[in-house]
Short mmCIF file of C-alpha atoms in Angstrom, two decimals:
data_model
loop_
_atom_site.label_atom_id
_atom_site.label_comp_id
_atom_site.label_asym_id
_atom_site.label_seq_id
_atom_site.Cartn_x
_atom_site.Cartn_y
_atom_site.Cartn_z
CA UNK A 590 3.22 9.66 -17.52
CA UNK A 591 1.41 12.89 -18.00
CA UNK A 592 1.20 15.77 -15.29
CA UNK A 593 -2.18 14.74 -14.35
CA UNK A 594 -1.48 10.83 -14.09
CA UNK A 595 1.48 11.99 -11.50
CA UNK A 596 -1.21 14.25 -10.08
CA UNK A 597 -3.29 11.15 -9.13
CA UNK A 598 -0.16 9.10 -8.01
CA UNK A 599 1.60 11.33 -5.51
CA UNK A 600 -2.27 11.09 -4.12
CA UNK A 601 -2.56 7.12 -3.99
CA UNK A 602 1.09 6.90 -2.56
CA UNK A 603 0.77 10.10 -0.03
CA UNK A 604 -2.28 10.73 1.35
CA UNK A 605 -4.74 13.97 0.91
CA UNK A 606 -2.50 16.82 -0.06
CA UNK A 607 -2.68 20.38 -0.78
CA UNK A 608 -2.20 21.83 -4.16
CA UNK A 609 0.67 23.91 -3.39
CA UNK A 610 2.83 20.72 -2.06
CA UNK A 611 1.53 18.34 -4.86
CA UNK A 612 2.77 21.72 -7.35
CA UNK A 613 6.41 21.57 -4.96
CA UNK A 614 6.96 18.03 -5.97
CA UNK A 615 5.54 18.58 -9.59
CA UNK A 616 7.69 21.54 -10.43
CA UNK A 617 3.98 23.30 -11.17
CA UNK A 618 2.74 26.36 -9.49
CA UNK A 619 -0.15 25.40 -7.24
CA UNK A 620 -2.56 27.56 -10.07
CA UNK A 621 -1.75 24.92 -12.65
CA UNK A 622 -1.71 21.98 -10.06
CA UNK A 623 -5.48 23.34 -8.84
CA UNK A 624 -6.67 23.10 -12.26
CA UNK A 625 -5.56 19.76 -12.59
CA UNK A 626 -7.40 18.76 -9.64
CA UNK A 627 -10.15 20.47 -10.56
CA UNK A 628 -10.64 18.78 -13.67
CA UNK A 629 -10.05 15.63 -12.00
CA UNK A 630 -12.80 16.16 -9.44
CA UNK A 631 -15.29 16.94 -12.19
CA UNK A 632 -14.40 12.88 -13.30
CA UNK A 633 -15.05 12.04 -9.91
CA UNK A 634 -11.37 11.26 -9.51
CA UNK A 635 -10.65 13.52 -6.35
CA UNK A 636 -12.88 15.41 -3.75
CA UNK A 637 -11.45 18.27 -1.43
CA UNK A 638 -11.65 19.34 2.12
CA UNK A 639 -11.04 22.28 3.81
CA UNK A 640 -9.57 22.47 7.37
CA UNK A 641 -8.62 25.39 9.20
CA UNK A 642 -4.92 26.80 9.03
CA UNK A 643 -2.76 27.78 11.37
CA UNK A 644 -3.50 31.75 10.49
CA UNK A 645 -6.70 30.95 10.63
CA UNK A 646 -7.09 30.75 6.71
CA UNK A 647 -8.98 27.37 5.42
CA UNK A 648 -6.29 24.60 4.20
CA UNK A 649 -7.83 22.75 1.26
CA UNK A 650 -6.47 19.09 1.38
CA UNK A 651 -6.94 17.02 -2.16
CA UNK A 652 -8.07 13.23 -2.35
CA UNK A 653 -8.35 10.37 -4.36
CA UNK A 654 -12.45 9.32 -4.39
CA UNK A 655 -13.11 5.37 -4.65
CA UNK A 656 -13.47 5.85 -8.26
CA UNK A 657 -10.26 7.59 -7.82
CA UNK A 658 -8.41 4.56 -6.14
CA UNK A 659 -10.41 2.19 -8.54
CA UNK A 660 -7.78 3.15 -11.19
CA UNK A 661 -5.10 1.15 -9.14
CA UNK A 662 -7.06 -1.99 -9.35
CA UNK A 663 -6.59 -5.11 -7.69
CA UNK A 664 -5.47 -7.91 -9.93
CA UNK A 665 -8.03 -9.81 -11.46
CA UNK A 666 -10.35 -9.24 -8.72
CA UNK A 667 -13.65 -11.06 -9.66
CA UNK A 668 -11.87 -14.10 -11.22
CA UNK A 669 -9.38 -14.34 -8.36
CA UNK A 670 -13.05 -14.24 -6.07
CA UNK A 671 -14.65 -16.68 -8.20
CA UNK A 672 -11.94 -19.26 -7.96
CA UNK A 673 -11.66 -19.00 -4.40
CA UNK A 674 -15.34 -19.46 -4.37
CA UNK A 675 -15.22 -22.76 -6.30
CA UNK A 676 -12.04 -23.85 -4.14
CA UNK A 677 -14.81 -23.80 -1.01
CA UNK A 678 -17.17 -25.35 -2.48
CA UNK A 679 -15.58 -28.21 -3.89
CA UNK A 680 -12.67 -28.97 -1.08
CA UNK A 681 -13.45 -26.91 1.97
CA UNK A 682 -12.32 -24.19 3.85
CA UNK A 683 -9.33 -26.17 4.71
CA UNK A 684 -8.40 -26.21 0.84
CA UNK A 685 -8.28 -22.37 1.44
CA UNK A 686 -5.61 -22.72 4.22
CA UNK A 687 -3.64 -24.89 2.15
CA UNK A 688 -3.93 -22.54 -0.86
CA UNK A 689 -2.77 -19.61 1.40
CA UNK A 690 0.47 -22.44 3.16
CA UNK A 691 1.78 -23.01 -0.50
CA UNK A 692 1.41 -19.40 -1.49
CA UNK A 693 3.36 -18.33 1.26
CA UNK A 694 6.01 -20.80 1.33
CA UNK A 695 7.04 -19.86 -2.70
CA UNK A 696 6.39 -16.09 -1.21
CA UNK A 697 9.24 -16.65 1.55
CA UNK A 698 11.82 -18.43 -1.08
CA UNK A 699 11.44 -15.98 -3.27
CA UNK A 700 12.37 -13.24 -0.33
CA UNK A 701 15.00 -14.86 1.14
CA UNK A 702 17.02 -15.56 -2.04
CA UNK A 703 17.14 -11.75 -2.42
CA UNK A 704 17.10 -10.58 1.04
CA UNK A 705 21.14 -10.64 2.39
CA UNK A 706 20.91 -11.84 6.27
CA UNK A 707 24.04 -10.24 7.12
CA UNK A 708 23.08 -6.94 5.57
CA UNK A 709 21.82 -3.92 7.95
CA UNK A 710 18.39 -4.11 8.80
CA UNK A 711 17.68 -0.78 6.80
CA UNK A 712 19.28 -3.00 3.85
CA UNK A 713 17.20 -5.85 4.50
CA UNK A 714 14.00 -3.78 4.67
CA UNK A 715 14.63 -2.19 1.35
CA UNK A 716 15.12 -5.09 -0.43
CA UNK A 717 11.64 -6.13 0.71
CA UNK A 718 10.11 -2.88 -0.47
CA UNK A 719 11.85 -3.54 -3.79
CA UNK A 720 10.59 -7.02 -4.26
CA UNK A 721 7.20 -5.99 -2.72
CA UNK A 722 6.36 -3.32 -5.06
CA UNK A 723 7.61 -5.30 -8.21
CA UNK A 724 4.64 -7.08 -7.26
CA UNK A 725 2.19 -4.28 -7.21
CA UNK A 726 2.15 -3.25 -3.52
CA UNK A 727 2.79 0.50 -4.39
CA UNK A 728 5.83 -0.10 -1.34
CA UNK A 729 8.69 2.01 -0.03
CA UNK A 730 10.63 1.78 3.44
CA UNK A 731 12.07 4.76 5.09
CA UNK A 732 14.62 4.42 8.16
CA UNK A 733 13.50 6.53 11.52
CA UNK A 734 15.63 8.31 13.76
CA UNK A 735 15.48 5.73 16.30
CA UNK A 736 16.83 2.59 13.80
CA UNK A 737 13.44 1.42 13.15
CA UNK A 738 12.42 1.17 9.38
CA UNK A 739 8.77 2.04 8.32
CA UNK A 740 7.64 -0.33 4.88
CA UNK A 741 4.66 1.13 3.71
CA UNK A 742 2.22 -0.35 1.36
CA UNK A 743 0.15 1.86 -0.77
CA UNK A 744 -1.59 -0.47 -3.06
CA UNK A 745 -2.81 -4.07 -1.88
CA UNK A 746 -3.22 -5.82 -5.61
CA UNK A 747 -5.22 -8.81 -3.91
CA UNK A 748 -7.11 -6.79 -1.87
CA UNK A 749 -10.16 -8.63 -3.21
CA UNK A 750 -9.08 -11.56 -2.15
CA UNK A 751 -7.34 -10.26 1.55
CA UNK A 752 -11.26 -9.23 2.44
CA UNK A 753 -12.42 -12.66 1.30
CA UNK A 754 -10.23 -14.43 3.55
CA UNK A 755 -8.07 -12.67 6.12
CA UNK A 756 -5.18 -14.94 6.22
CA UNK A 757 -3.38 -13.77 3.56
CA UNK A 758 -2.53 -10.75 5.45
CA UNK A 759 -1.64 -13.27 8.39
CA UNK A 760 0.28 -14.89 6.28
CA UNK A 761 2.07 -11.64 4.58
CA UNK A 762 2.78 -10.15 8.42
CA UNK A 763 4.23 -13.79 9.33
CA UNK A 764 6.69 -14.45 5.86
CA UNK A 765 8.28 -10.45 6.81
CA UNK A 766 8.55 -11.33 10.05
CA UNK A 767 10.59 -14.74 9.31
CA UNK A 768 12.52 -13.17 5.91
CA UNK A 769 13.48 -9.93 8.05
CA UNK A 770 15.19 -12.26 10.84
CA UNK A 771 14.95 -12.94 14.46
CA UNK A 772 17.04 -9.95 15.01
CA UNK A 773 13.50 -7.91 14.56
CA UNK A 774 10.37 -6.99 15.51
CA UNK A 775 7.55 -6.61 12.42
CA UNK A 776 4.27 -5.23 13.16
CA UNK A 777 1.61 -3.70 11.44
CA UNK A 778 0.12 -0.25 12.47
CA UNK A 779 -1.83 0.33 9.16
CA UNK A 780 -4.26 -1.59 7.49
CA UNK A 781 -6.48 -1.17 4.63
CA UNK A 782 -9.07 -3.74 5.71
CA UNK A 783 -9.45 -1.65 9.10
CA UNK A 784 -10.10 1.51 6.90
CA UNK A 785 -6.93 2.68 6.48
CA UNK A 786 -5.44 4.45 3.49
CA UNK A 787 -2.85 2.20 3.18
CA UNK A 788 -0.81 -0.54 4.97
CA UNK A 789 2.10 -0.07 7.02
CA UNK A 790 4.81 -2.18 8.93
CA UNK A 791 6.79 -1.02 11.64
CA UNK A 792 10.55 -2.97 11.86
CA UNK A 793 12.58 -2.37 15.02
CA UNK A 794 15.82 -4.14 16.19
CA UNK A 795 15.47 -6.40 19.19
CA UNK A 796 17.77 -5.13 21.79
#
């Protein structure tokens, strides 16, 4: 992966960013990052805002423009569309439902023959984030100070079909909530089809 692929990557997975932090994590001086960015923004790739610093000086903060996140695509979008689509049409919503029952119930065998119950709940919660990005969820978990873990999504690869019907993310939030145990709480406090950048998951031990 080339310096301005990694560029566009620390952008999908972090947020807006300024060129002197992307350059940090880059090894780059913030110069050569900014002309990266530049010539990214010139594709349409990223667009720039400024926002006052704490001396007063303007903070320029980097982003990824919809043509920018387009190169993360969902999977097979239109044809994933269409065949939900002709499923309506020719069964019924309730086909739909069933569609979504089956594809959660291989999605929750497939967790809980990696996930170890008796392992920590930071354990547990990686695992997840392993198996979750090997799918194309962009996903990492990082454990708070308090013991709760944070699994963030960055990329939703059936994004196309989450906006055409909503309970596959009902159905995602319910198979962590089940895999994870009863020992914790899963809920989500980011989500992409309520604007968001990305989604997130917050997993805290029941007392």
């Amino acid at each position: 992966m080339n310096t301005a692929e990694q560029t566009l990557l620390l952008l999908k997975t972090r947020g807006p960013q300024t060129a002197q932090t992307l350059g940090e994590v880059l090894h780059l001086t913030s110069m050569a990052v900014r002309r990266q960015l530049e010539a990214a923004e010139e594709k349409g790739l990223v667009t720039h805002v400024d926002k006052p610093g704490k001396v007063g000086r303007p903070v320029r903060l980097w982003q990824l423009t919809e043509l920018g996140h387009a190169r993360y695509p969902d999977r097979h979008a239109a044809l994933t569309l269409d065949l939900l689509q002709q499923v309506r049409t020719l069964f019924g919503e309730s086909a739909i439902d069933r569609l979504i029952d089956a594809r959660e119930t291989a999605s929750e065998a497939s967790y809980r023959a990696a996930i170890d119950p008796a392992a920590t709940l930071p354990q547990r919660a990686a695992t997840l984030a392993v198996l979750r990005d090997a799918e194309g969820y962009m996903a990492e978990a990082t454990v708070g100070e308090d013991g709760s873990v944070m699994l963030v999504e960055n990329h939703c690869p059936i994004c196309a079909a989450a906006r055409s019907c909503q309970n596959f993310c009902r159905s995602e939030l319910d198979v962590f909530q089940r895999v994870l145990g009863p020992d914790v709480k899963v809920e989500r406090v980011e989500h992409q089809l309520a604007g968001a950048r990305r989604c997130a998951y917050r997993i805290e031990p029941i007392a």
